[in-house]
Amino acid sequence: MHPPLAGPVPAAAPPLSQRRLAVELVIVLLLSLGASALWSVLQFVDLSTRAAPIGEQQVALNPARSDRAWLDLSYQLTGIALDLVPVALVCWLLWRSRRPHLGALGIDAARPVRDTLSGALLVLVIGVPGIALYVVGRQLGLTVSVVPSPLDAEWFTVPVLLLSALRAGLTEEVIVIGYAFERLRRLGWGTARWGMWPIILAAAALRGVYHLYQGVPALFGNLAMGVLFGWLYARTGRLVPLVVAHTLIDVAVFVGYPWAFATFPQLFG
């Protein structure tokens, strides 16, 4: 019999330094919504420097990727899956060996019904003012016309839109709220003097900037949404209601808005 192979005993992994935490945060954001913010700023500069006013320009919402149905579906599903990779990365980075495994992100299964109902109630607080802000922005010529794809374009259109809404809810809330809050706390942003407000405002500013491509009203509307969501998370430590609320709001935008756009074109066009 051969003796067991001997080797050095691996040392316990040292805690992450402040520098490594900061670099990790920047990398994760640049792989996800930080990159979206940069593209959004460039798109806003593009739109605002054209001859036509912003109010006369259009942005397509969930456009088709191909004129062939099977290829369009493949594009859409692949895009959704790839957009969720940073969410998987964040979950991996903050995974705990003990339950709740994603407790650092404010995710657990302790009260699913209450979290769902809280998220649904939050939709009324955010969704109705958001729609009003868009309509006012269109009337004032400060918001681009967001042109949705028709719901009857393909048999898979509505299911893909529902998946897209879930993708947006998971991506934005898990990364901008759960992950960013945890990392910024460890970087010392949640001081006793200012409390959680530096983190809340930073996350809300990022949320507003990556919606800037729709116009300045969208920037401020999403900034307000970010402040409310961040404040709620700081008070409750629960992320699931925010994911539910965001997903339902985007379901209304992705599915309800195309219906309203087609029914009342004089209001949204």
PDB file of C-alpha atoms in Angstrom:
ATOM      1  CA  MET A   1       0.000   0.000   0.000  1.00  0.00           C
ATOM      2  CA  HIS A   2       1.176   3.443  -0.792  1.00  0.00           C
ATOM      3  CA  PRO A   3       1.292   5.993   2.025  1.00  0.00           C
ATOM      4  CA  PRO A   4      -1.194   8.817   1.733  1.00  0.00           C
ATOM      5  CA  LEU A   5       0.095  11.836  -0.099  1.00  0.00           C
ATOM      6  CA  ALA A   6       1.177  14.581   2.243  1.00  0.00           C
ATOM      7  CA  GLY A   7       0.916  18.254   1.461  1.00  0.00           C
ATOM      8  CA  PRO A   8       0.669  21.638   3.052  1.00  0.00           C
ATOM      9  CA  VAL A   9      -2.480  22.328   5.005  1.00  0.00           C
ATOM     10  CA  PRO A  10      -4.342  25.167   3.261  1.00  0.00           C
ATOM     11  CA  ALA A  11      -4.627  28.250   5.383  1.00  0.00           C
ATOM     12  CA  ALA A  12      -8.000  29.836   6.026  1.00  0.00           C
ATOM     13  CA  ALA A  13      -8.866  32.506   3.490  1.00  0.00           C
ATOM     14  CA  PRO A  14      -8.082  35.956   4.883  1.00  0.00           C
ATOM     15  CA  PRO A  15     -10.924  38.453   5.114  1.00  0.00           C
ATOM     16  CA  LEU A  16     -11.302  40.727   2.127  1.00  0.00           C
ATOM     17  CA  SER A  17      -9.436  44.005   2.460  1.00  0.00           C
ATOM     18  CA  GLN A  18     -11.104  47.341   1.825  1.00  0.00           C
ATOM     19  CA  ARG A  19      -9.223  47.649  -1.452  1.00  0.00           C
ATOM     20  CA  ARG A  20     -10.323  44.209  -2.672  1.00  0.00           C
ATOM     21  CA  LEU A  21     -13.926  44.975  -1.718  1.00  0.00           C
ATOM     22  CA  ALA A  22     -13.827  48.250  -3.642  1.00  0.00           C
ATOM     23  CA  VAL A  23     -12.272  46.615  -6.719  1.00  0.00           C
ATOM     24  CA  GLU A  24     -14.811  43.781  -6.570  1.00  0.00           C
ATOM     25  CA  LEU A  25     -17.677  46.269  -6.361  1.00  0.00           C
ATOM     26  CA  VAL A  26     -16.419  48.213  -9.378  1.00  0.00           C
ATOM     27  CA  ILE A  27     -15.945  45.032 -11.422  1.00  0.00           C
ATOM     28  CA  VAL A  28     -19.420  43.708 -10.616  1.00  0.00           C
ATOM     29  CA  LEU A  29     -21.039  47.040 -11.488  1.00  0.00           C
ATOM     30  CA  LEU A  30     -19.114  47.359 -14.749  1.00  0.00           C
ATOM     31  CA  LEU A  31     -20.291  43.867 -15.669  1.00  0.00           C
ATOM     32  CA  SER A  32     -23.914  44.851 -15.049  1.00  0.00           C
ATOM     33  CA  LEU A  33     -25.767  48.066 -14.267  1.00  0.00           C
ATOM     34  CA  GLY A  34     -22.724  50.303 -14.085  1.00  0.00           C
ATOM     35  CA  ALA A  35     -22.148  49.495 -17.741  1.00  0.00           C
ATOM     36  CA  SER A  36     -25.831  50.228 -18.415  1.00  0.00           C
ATOM     37  CA  ALA A  37     -25.384  53.622 -16.759  1.00  0.00           C
ATOM     38  CA  LEU A  38     -22.438  54.469 -19.012  1.00  0.00           C
ATOM     39  CA  TRP A  39     -24.345  53.444 -22.153  1.00  0.00           C
ATOM     40  CA  SER A  40     -27.377  55.389 -20.941  1.00  0.00           C
ATOM     41  CA  VAL A  41     -25.362  58.596 -20.534  1.00  0.00           C
ATOM     42  CA  LEU A  42     -23.905  58.202 -24.022  1.00  0.00           C
ATOM     43  CA  GLN A  43     -27.352  57.537 -25.467  1.00  0.00           C
ATOM     44  CA  PHE A  44     -28.749  60.619 -23.713  1.00  0.00           C
ATOM     45  CA  VAL A  45     -25.916  62.762 -25.112  1.00  0.00           C
ATOM     46  CA  ASP A  46     -26.658  61.333 -28.547  1.00  0.00           C
ATOM     47  CA  LEU A  47     -30.382  62.100 -28.296  1.00  0.00           C
ATOM     48  CA  SER A  48     -29.974  65.556 -26.776  1.00  0.00           C
ATOM     49  CA  THR A  49     -27.469  66.748 -29.401  1.00  0.00           C
ATOM     50  CA  ARG A  50     -29.555  65.850 -32.433  1.00  0.00           C
ATOM     51  CA  ALA A  51     -31.487  68.418 -34.450  1.00  0.00           C
ATOM     52  CA  ALA A  52     -34.860  67.004 -33.393  1.00  0.00           C
ATOM     53  CA  PRO A  53     -35.947  67.704 -29.776  1.00  0.00           C
ATOM     54  CA  ILE A  54     -35.899  64.777 -27.345  1.00  0.00           C
ATOM     55  CA  GLY A  55     -39.694  64.771 -27.195  1.00  0.00           C
ATOM     56  CA  GLU A  56     -39.842  63.987 -30.927  1.00  0.00           C
ATOM     57  CA  GLN A  57     -37.466  61.027 -30.736  1.00  0.00           C
ATOM     58  CA  GLN A  58     -38.233  57.378 -30.056  1.00  0.00           C
ATOM     59  CA  VAL A  59     -36.708  54.502 -28.142  1.00  0.00           C
ATOM     60  CA  ALA A  60     -37.848  50.943 -28.840  1.00  0.00           C
ATOM     61  CA  LEU A  61     -38.965  48.869 -25.856  1.00  0.00           C
ATOM     62  CA  ASN A  62     -38.137  45.145 -26.096  1.00  0.00           C
ATOM     63  CA  PRO A  63     -37.670  45.200 -29.882  1.00  0.00           C
ATOM     64  CA  ALA A  64     -37.514  42.048 -31.985  1.00  0.00           C
ATOM     65  CA  ARG A  65     -34.002  40.773 -32.640  1.00  0.00           C
ATOM     66  CA  SER A  66     -34.748  38.992 -35.902  1.00  0.00           C
ATOM     67  CA  ASP A  67     -37.489  38.726 -38.497  1.00  0.00           C
ATOM     68  CA  ARG A  68     -37.349  34.931 -38.116  1.00  0.00           C
ATOM     69  CA  ALA A  69     -39.398  33.768 -35.139  1.00  0.00           C
ATOM     70  CA  TRP A  70     -37.165  30.919 -33.941  1.00  0.00           C
ATOM     71  CA  LEU A  71     -34.062  33.119 -34.116  1.00  0.00           C
ATOM     72  CA  ASP A  72     -35.798  36.027 -32.383  1.00  0.00           C
ATOM     73  CA  LEU A  73     -36.817  33.710 -29.553  1.00  0.00           C
ATOM     74  CA  SER A  74     -33.252  32.383 -29.317  1.00  0.00           C
ATOM     75  CA  TYR A  75     -31.871  35.918 -29.150  1.00  0.00           C
ATOM     76  CA  GLN A  76     -34.357  36.969 -26.477  1.00  0.00           C
ATOM     77  CA  LEU A  77     -33.825  33.948 -24.217  1.00  0.00           C
ATOM     78  CA  THR A  78     -30.056  34.130 -24.577  1.00  0.00           C
ATOM     79  CA  GLY A  79     -30.091  37.823 -23.702  1.00  0.00           C
ATOM     80  CA  ILE A  80     -32.174  37.198 -20.583  1.00  0.00           C
ATOM     81  CA  ALA A  81     -29.913  34.348 -19.466  1.00  0.00           C
ATOM     82  CA  LEU A  82     -26.725  36.362 -19.974  1.00  0.00           C
ATOM     83  CA  ASP A  83     -28.156  39.362 -18.127  1.00  0.00           C
ATOM     84  CA  LEU A  84     -28.728  37.111 -15.117  1.00  0.00           C
ATOM     85  CA  VAL A  85     -25.080  36.005 -14.964  1.00  0.00           C
ATOM     86  CA  PRO A  86     -24.048  39.020 -12.802  1.00  0.00           C
ATOM     87  CA  VAL A  87     -26.906  38.111 -10.440  1.00  0.00           C
ATOM     88  CA  ALA A  88     -25.500  34.591 -10.180  1.00  0.00           C
ATOM     89  CA  LEU A  89     -22.042  36.067  -9.566  1.00  0.00           C
ATOM     90  CA  VAL A  90     -23.338  38.255  -6.751  1.00  0.00           C
ATOM     91  CA  CYS A  91     -25.135  35.308  -5.161  1.00  0.00           C
ATOM     92  CA  TRP A  92     -21.920  33.280  -5.383  1.00  0.00           C
ATOM     93  CA  LEU A  93     -19.867  36.044  -3.773  1.00  0.00           C
ATOM     94  CA  LEU A  94     -22.266  36.501  -0.863  1.00  0.00           C
ATOM     95  CA  TRP A  95     -23.331  32.865  -0.412  1.00  0.00           C
ATOM     96  CA  ARG A  96     -23.223  31.700   3.206  1.00  0.00           C
ATOM     97  CA  SER A  97     -22.654  28.119   4.263  1.00  0.00           C
ATOM     98  CA  ARG A  98     -25.439  28.365   6.847  1.00  0.00           C
ATOM     99  CA  ARG A  99     -29.070  29.170   6.215  1.00  0.00           C
ATOM    100  CA  PRO A 100     -30.293  31.554   5.036  1.00  0.00           C
ATOM    101  CA  HIS A 101     -27.653  31.166   2.352  1.00  0.00           C
ATOM    102  CA  LEU A 102     -28.458  34.551   0.795  1.00  0.00           C
ATOM    103  CA  GLY A 103     -29.149  36.339   4.047  1.00  0.00           C
ATOM    104  CA  ALA A 104     -26.441  38.901   3.236  1.00  0.00           C
ATOM    105  CA  LEU A 105     -28.612  39.947   0.289  1.00  0.00           C
ATOM    106  CA  GLY A 106     -31.773  40.147   2.377  1.00  0.00           C
ATOM    107  CA  ILE A 107     -33.222  37.032   0.726  1.00  0.00           C
ATOM    108  CA  ASP A 108     -34.830  34.177   2.624  1.00  0.00           C
ATOM    109  CA  ALA A 109     -38.014  32.124   2.553  1.00  0.00           C
ATOM    110  CA  ALA A 110     -39.218  33.059   6.034  1.00  0.00           C
ATOM    111  CA  ARG A 111     -42.408  34.863   4.990  1.00  0.00           C
ATOM    112  CA  PRO A 112     -43.127  34.486   1.265  1.00  0.00           C
ATOM    113  CA  VAL A 113     -46.809  35.492   1.429  1.00  0.00           C
ATOM    114  CA  ARG A 114     -46.157  38.645   3.420  1.00  0.00           C
ATOM    115  CA  ASP A 115     -43.237  39.627   1.181  1.00  0.00           C
ATOM    116  CA  THR A 116     -45.348  39.114  -1.944  1.00  0.00           C
ATOM    117  CA  LEU A 117     -48.239  41.155  -0.602  1.00  0.00           C
ATOM    118  CA  SER A 118     -45.873  43.918   0.526  1.00  0.00           C
ATOM    119  CA  GLY A 119     -44.365  44.024  -2.956  1.00  0.00           C
ATOM    120  CA  ALA A 120     -47.797  44.179  -4.592  1.00  0.00           C
ATOM    121  CA  LEU A 121     -48.798  47.067  -2.333  1.00  0.00           C
ATOM    122  CA  LEU A 122     -45.580  48.871  -3.173  1.00  0.00           C
ATOM    123  CA  VAL A 123     -46.541  48.758  -6.861  1.00  0.00           C
ATOM    124  CA  LEU A 124     -49.344  51.236  -6.197  1.00  0.00           C
ATOM    125  CA  VAL A 125     -46.963  53.620  -4.463  1.00  0.00           C
ATOM    126  CA  ILE A 126     -44.406  53.527  -7.284  1.00  0.00           C
ATOM    127  CA  GLY A 127     -46.330  52.516 -10.404  1.00  0.00           C
ATOM    128  CA  VAL A 128     -49.072  55.145 -10.538  1.00  0.00           C
ATOM    129  CA  PRO A 129     -46.781  58.173 -10.009  1.00  0.00           C
ATOM    130  CA  GLY A 130     -44.339  56.657 -12.511  1.00  0.00           C
ATOM    131  CA  ILE A 131     -46.990  56.481 -15.225  1.00  0.00           C
ATOM    132  CA  ALA A 132     -48.101  60.047 -14.463  1.00  0.00           C
ATOM    133  CA  LEU A 133     -44.493  61.266 -14.649  1.00  0.00           C
ATOM    134  CA  TYR A 134     -44.031  59.664 -18.061  1.00  0.00           C
ATOM    135  CA  VAL A 135     -47.244  61.190 -19.410  1.00  0.00           C
ATOM    136  CA  VAL A 136     -46.308  64.642 -18.096  1.00  0.00           C
ATOM    137  CA  GLY A 137     -42.811  64.291 -19.509  1.00  0.00           C
ATOM    138  CA  ARG A 138     -44.241  63.416 -22.930  1.00  0.00           C
ATOM    139  CA  GLN A 139     -46.604  66.392 -22.842  1.00  0.00           C
ATOM    140  CA  LEU A 140     -43.726  68.736 -21.964  1.00  0.00           C
ATOM    141  CA  GLY A 141     -41.455  67.246 -24.619  1.00  0.00           C
ATOM    142  CA  LEU A 142     -38.843  66.169 -22.053  1.00  0.00           C
ATOM    143  CA  THR A 143     -39.185  62.409 -22.478  1.00  0.00           C
ATOM    144  CA  VAL A 144     -38.544  60.271 -25.529  1.00  0.00           C
ATOM    145  CA  SER A 145     -41.429  58.280 -26.948  1.00  0.00           C
ATOM    146  CA  VAL A 146     -40.983  54.723 -25.722  1.00  0.00           C
ATOM    147  CA  VAL A 147     -42.410  52.568 -28.512  1.00  0.00           C
ATOM    148  CA  PRO A 148     -43.327  49.039 -27.412  1.00  0.00           C
ATOM    149  CA  SER A 149     -43.505  45.938 -29.542  1.00  0.00           C
ATOM    150  CA  PRO A 150     -47.047  44.677 -30.250  1.00  0.00           C
ATOM    151  CA  LEU A 151     -48.202  41.925 -27.952  1.00  0.00           C
ATOM    152  CA  ASP A 152     -49.373  39.738 -30.816  1.00  0.00           C
ATOM    153  CA  ALA A 153     -46.106  39.835 -32.751  1.00  0.00           C
ATOM    154  CA  GLU A 154     -45.353  36.149 -31.992  1.00  0.00           C
ATOM    155  CA  TRP A 155     -46.805  33.377 -29.855  1.00  0.00           C
ATOM    156  CA  PHE A 156     -43.917  33.759 -27.405  1.00  0.00           C
ATOM    157  CA  THR A 157     -44.066  37.562 -27.096  1.00  0.00           C
ATOM    158  CA  VAL A 158     -45.941  37.778 -23.785  1.00  0.00           C
ATOM    159  CA  PRO A 159     -44.045  34.921 -22.041  1.00  0.00           C
ATOM    160  CA  VAL A 160     -40.735  36.496 -23.043  1.00  0.00           C
ATOM    161  CA  LEU A 161     -41.909  39.887 -21.778  1.00  0.00           C
ATOM    162  CA  LEU A 162     -42.808  38.306 -18.432  1.00  0.00           C
ATOM    163  CA  LEU A 163     -39.357  36.741 -18.233  1.00  0.00           C
ATOM    164  CA  SER A 164     -37.831  40.108 -19.117  1.00  0.00           C
ATOM    165  CA  ALA A 165     -39.747  41.747 -16.273  1.00  0.00           C
ATOM    166  CA  LEU A 166     -38.467  39.118 -13.831  1.00  0.00           C
ATOM    167  CA  ARG A 167     -34.945  39.585 -15.185  1.00  0.00           C
ATOM    168  CA  ALA A 168     -35.142  43.343 -14.567  1.00  0.00           C
ATOM    169  CA  GLY A 169     -36.526  42.904 -11.048  1.00  0.00           C
ATOM    170  CA  LEU A 170     -33.819  40.439 -10.080  1.00  0.00           C
ATOM    171  CA  THR A 171     -30.941  42.261 -11.734  1.00  0.00           C
ATOM    172  CA  GLU A 172     -31.666  45.723 -10.416  1.00  0.00           C
ATOM    173  CA  GLU A 173     -32.708  44.877  -6.875  1.00  0.00           C
ATOM    174  CA  VAL A 174     -30.190  42.109  -6.181  1.00  0.00           C
ATOM    175  CA  ILE A 175     -27.245  44.134  -7.499  1.00  0.00           C
ATOM    176  CA  VAL A 176     -28.162  47.781  -6.809  1.00  0.00           C
ATOM    177  CA  ILE A 177     -29.803  47.157  -3.437  1.00  0.00           C
ATOM    178  CA  GLY A 178     -28.756  43.834  -1.911  1.00  0.00           C
ATOM    179  CA  TYR A 179     -25.179  43.556  -3.146  1.00  0.00           C
ATOM    180  CA  ALA A 180     -24.238  47.248  -3.259  1.00  0.00           C
ATOM    181  CA  PHE A 181     -25.645  47.892   0.206  1.00  0.00           C
ATOM    182  CA  GLU A 182     -23.697  44.976   1.704  1.00  0.00           C
ATOM    183  CA  ARG A 183     -20.425  45.966   0.093  1.00  0.00           C
ATOM    184  CA  LEU A 184     -20.766  49.692   0.780  1.00  0.00           C
ATOM    185  CA  ARG A 185     -21.533  48.951   4.425  1.00  0.00           C
ATOM    186  CA  ARG A 186     -18.305  46.955   4.665  1.00  0.00           C
ATOM    187  CA  LEU A 187     -16.479  49.831   3.006  1.00  0.00           C
ATOM    188  CA  GLY A 188     -17.598  52.080   5.853  1.00  0.00           C
ATOM    189  CA  TRP A 189     -20.309  54.101   4.111  1.00  0.00           C
ATOM    190  CA  GLY A 190     -22.958  53.406   6.769  1.00  0.00           C
ATOM    191  CA  THR A 191     -21.448  55.640   9.445  1.00  0.00           C
ATOM    192  CA  ALA A 192     -23.088  56.504  12.728  1.00  0.00           C
ATOM    193  CA  ARG A 193     -23.239  60.180  11.785  1.00  0.00           C
ATOM    194  CA  TRP A 194     -25.015  59.832   8.438  1.00  0.00           C
ATOM    195  CA  GLY A 195     -26.540  56.385   8.879  1.00  0.00           C
ATOM    196  CA  MET A 196     -27.469  54.560   5.698  1.00  0.00           C
ATOM    197  CA  TRP A 197     -28.227  57.686   3.662  1.00  0.00           C
ATOM    198  CA  PRO A 198     -24.932  57.811   1.741  1.00  0.00           C
ATOM    199  CA  ILE A 199     -25.570  54.250   0.549  1.00  0.00           C
ATOM    200  CA  ILE A 200     -29.248  54.911  -0.205  1.00  0.00           C
ATOM    201  CA  LEU A 201     -28.453  58.014  -2.250  1.00  0.00           C
ATOM    202  CA  ALA A 202     -25.548  56.404  -4.124  1.00  0.00           C
ATOM    203  CA  ALA A 203     -27.650  53.393  -5.133  1.00  0.00           C
ATOM    204  CA  ALA A 204     -30.571  55.635  -6.090  1.00  0.00           C
ATOM    205  CA  ALA A 205     -28.294  57.824  -8.226  1.00  0.00           C
ATOM    206  CA  LEU A 206     -27.047  54.766 -10.112  1.00  0.00           C
ATOM    207  CA  ARG A 207     -30.638  53.638 -10.686  1.00  0.00           C
ATOM    208  CA  GLY A 208     -31.559  57.046 -12.034  1.00  0.00           C
ATOM    209  CA  VAL A 209     -28.559  57.312 -14.364  1.00  0.00           C
ATOM    210  CA  TYR A 210     -29.100  54.004 -16.134  1.00  0.00           C
ATOM    211  CA  HIS A 211     -32.631  55.185 -16.987  1.00  0.00           C
ATOM    212  CA  LEU A 212     -31.415  58.557 -18.299  1.00  0.00           C
ATOM    213  CA  TYR A 213     -31.716  57.409 -21.925  1.00  0.00           C
ATOM    214  CA  GLN A 214     -35.496  57.932 -21.559  1.00  0.00           C
ATOM    215  CA  GLY A 215     -35.061  61.596 -20.615  1.00  0.00           C
ATOM    216  CA  VAL A 216     -34.526  63.757 -17.546  1.00  0.00           C
ATOM    217  CA  PRO A 217     -37.961  62.985 -15.977  1.00  0.00           C
ATOM    218  CA  ALA A 218     -37.056  59.271 -16.013  1.00  0.00           C
ATOM    219  CA  LEU A 219     -33.825  60.122 -14.210  1.00  0.00           C
ATOM    220  CA  PHE A 220     -35.646  61.857 -11.364  1.00  0.00           C
ATOM    221  CA  GLY A 221     -38.496  59.350 -11.264  1.00  0.00           C
ATOM    222  CA  ASN A 222     -36.125  56.418 -10.850  1.00  0.00           C
ATOM    223  CA  LEU A 223     -34.025  58.395  -8.405  1.00  0.00           C
ATOM    224  CA  ALA A 224     -37.120  58.791  -6.215  1.00  0.00           C
ATOM    225  CA  MET A 225     -37.919  55.096  -6.606  1.00  0.00           C
ATOM    226  CA  GLY A 226     -34.360  54.236  -5.603  1.00  0.00           C
ATOM    227  CA  VAL A 227     -34.537  56.403  -2.486  1.00  0.00           C
ATOM    228  CA  LEU A 228     -37.788  54.743  -1.410  1.00  0.00           C
ATOM    229  CA  PHE A 229     -36.538  51.220  -2.130  1.00  0.00           C
ATOM    230  CA  GLY A 230     -33.231  51.892  -0.397  1.00  0.00           C
ATOM    231  CA  TRP A 231     -34.932  53.356   2.665  1.00  0.00           C
ATOM    232  CA  LEU A 232     -37.266  50.376   2.918  1.00  0.00           C
ATOM    233  CA  TYR A 233     -34.380  47.942   2.589  1.00  0.00           C
ATOM    234  CA  ALA A 234     -32.365  49.797   5.228  1.00  0.00           C
ATOM    235  CA  ARG A 235     -35.322  49.568   7.613  1.00  0.00           C
ATOM    236  CA  THR A 236     -36.456  46.000   6.948  1.00  0.00           C
ATOM    237  CA  GLY A 237     -33.430  44.214   5.513  1.00  0.00           C
ATOM    238  CA  ARG A 238     -35.744  42.316   3.145  1.00  0.00           C
ATOM    239  CA  LEU A 239     -35.139  42.257  -0.599  1.00  0.00           C
ATOM    240  CA  VAL A 240     -37.937  39.980  -1.827  1.00  0.00           C
ATOM    241  CA  PRO A 241     -40.710  42.646  -1.599  1.00  0.00           C
ATOM    242  CA  LEU A 242     -38.589  44.969  -3.736  1.00  0.00           C
ATOM    243  CA  VAL A 243     -37.992  42.262  -6.344  1.00  0.00           C
ATOM    244  CA  VAL A 244     -41.723  41.478  -6.425  1.00  0.00           C
ATOM    245  CA  ALA A 245     -42.665  45.150  -6.752  1.00  0.00           C
ATOM    246  CA  HIS A 246     -40.129  45.829  -9.485  1.00  0.00           C
ATOM    247  CA  THR A 247     -41.151  42.739 -11.431  1.00  0.00           C
ATOM    248  CA  LEU A 248     -44.857  43.636 -11.270  1.00  0.00           C
ATOM    249  CA  ILE A 249     -44.145  47.226 -12.320  1.00  0.00           C
ATOM    250  CA  ASP A 250     -42.219  45.989 -15.349  1.00  0.00           C
ATOM    251  CA  VAL A 251     -44.980  43.508 -16.178  1.00  0.00           C
ATOM    252  CA  ALA A 252     -47.333  46.485 -16.296  1.00  0.00           C
ATOM    253  CA  VAL A 253     -44.850  48.418 -18.456  1.00  0.00           C
ATOM    254  CA  PHE A 254     -43.909  45.575 -20.809  1.00  0.00           C
ATOM    255  CA  VAL A 255     -47.414  44.095 -21.203  1.00  0.00           C
ATOM    256  CA  GLY A 256     -49.868  46.783 -20.073  1.00  0.00           C
ATOM    257  CA  TYR A 257     -48.121  49.686 -21.792  1.00  0.00           C
ATOM    258  CA  PRO A 258     -48.236  48.148 -25.303  1.00  0.00           C
ATOM    259  CA  TRP A 259     -51.987  47.686 -24.874  1.00  0.00           C
ATOM    260  CA  ALA A 260     -52.428  51.291 -23.680  1.00  0.00           C
ATOM    261  CA  PHE A 261     -50.108  52.563 -26.430  1.00  0.00           C
ATOM    262  CA  ALA A 262     -52.233  50.892 -29.084  1.00  0.00           C
ATOM    263  CA  THR A 263     -55.533  51.900 -27.466  1.00  0.00           C
ATOM    264  CA  PHE A 264     -54.692  55.534 -26.631  1.00  0.00           C
ATOM    265  CA  PRO A 265     -52.002  56.596 -29.143  1.00  0.00           C
ATOM    266  CA  GLN A 266     -52.830  60.281 -28.726  1.00  0.00           C
ATOM    267  CA  LEU A 267     -51.838  60.057 -25.055  1.00  0.00           C
ATOM    268  CA  PHE A 268     -48.584  58.111 -25.398  1.00  0.00           C
ATOM    269  CA  GLY A 269     -47.497  58.772 -28.972  1.00  0.00           C
TER     270      GLY A 269
END
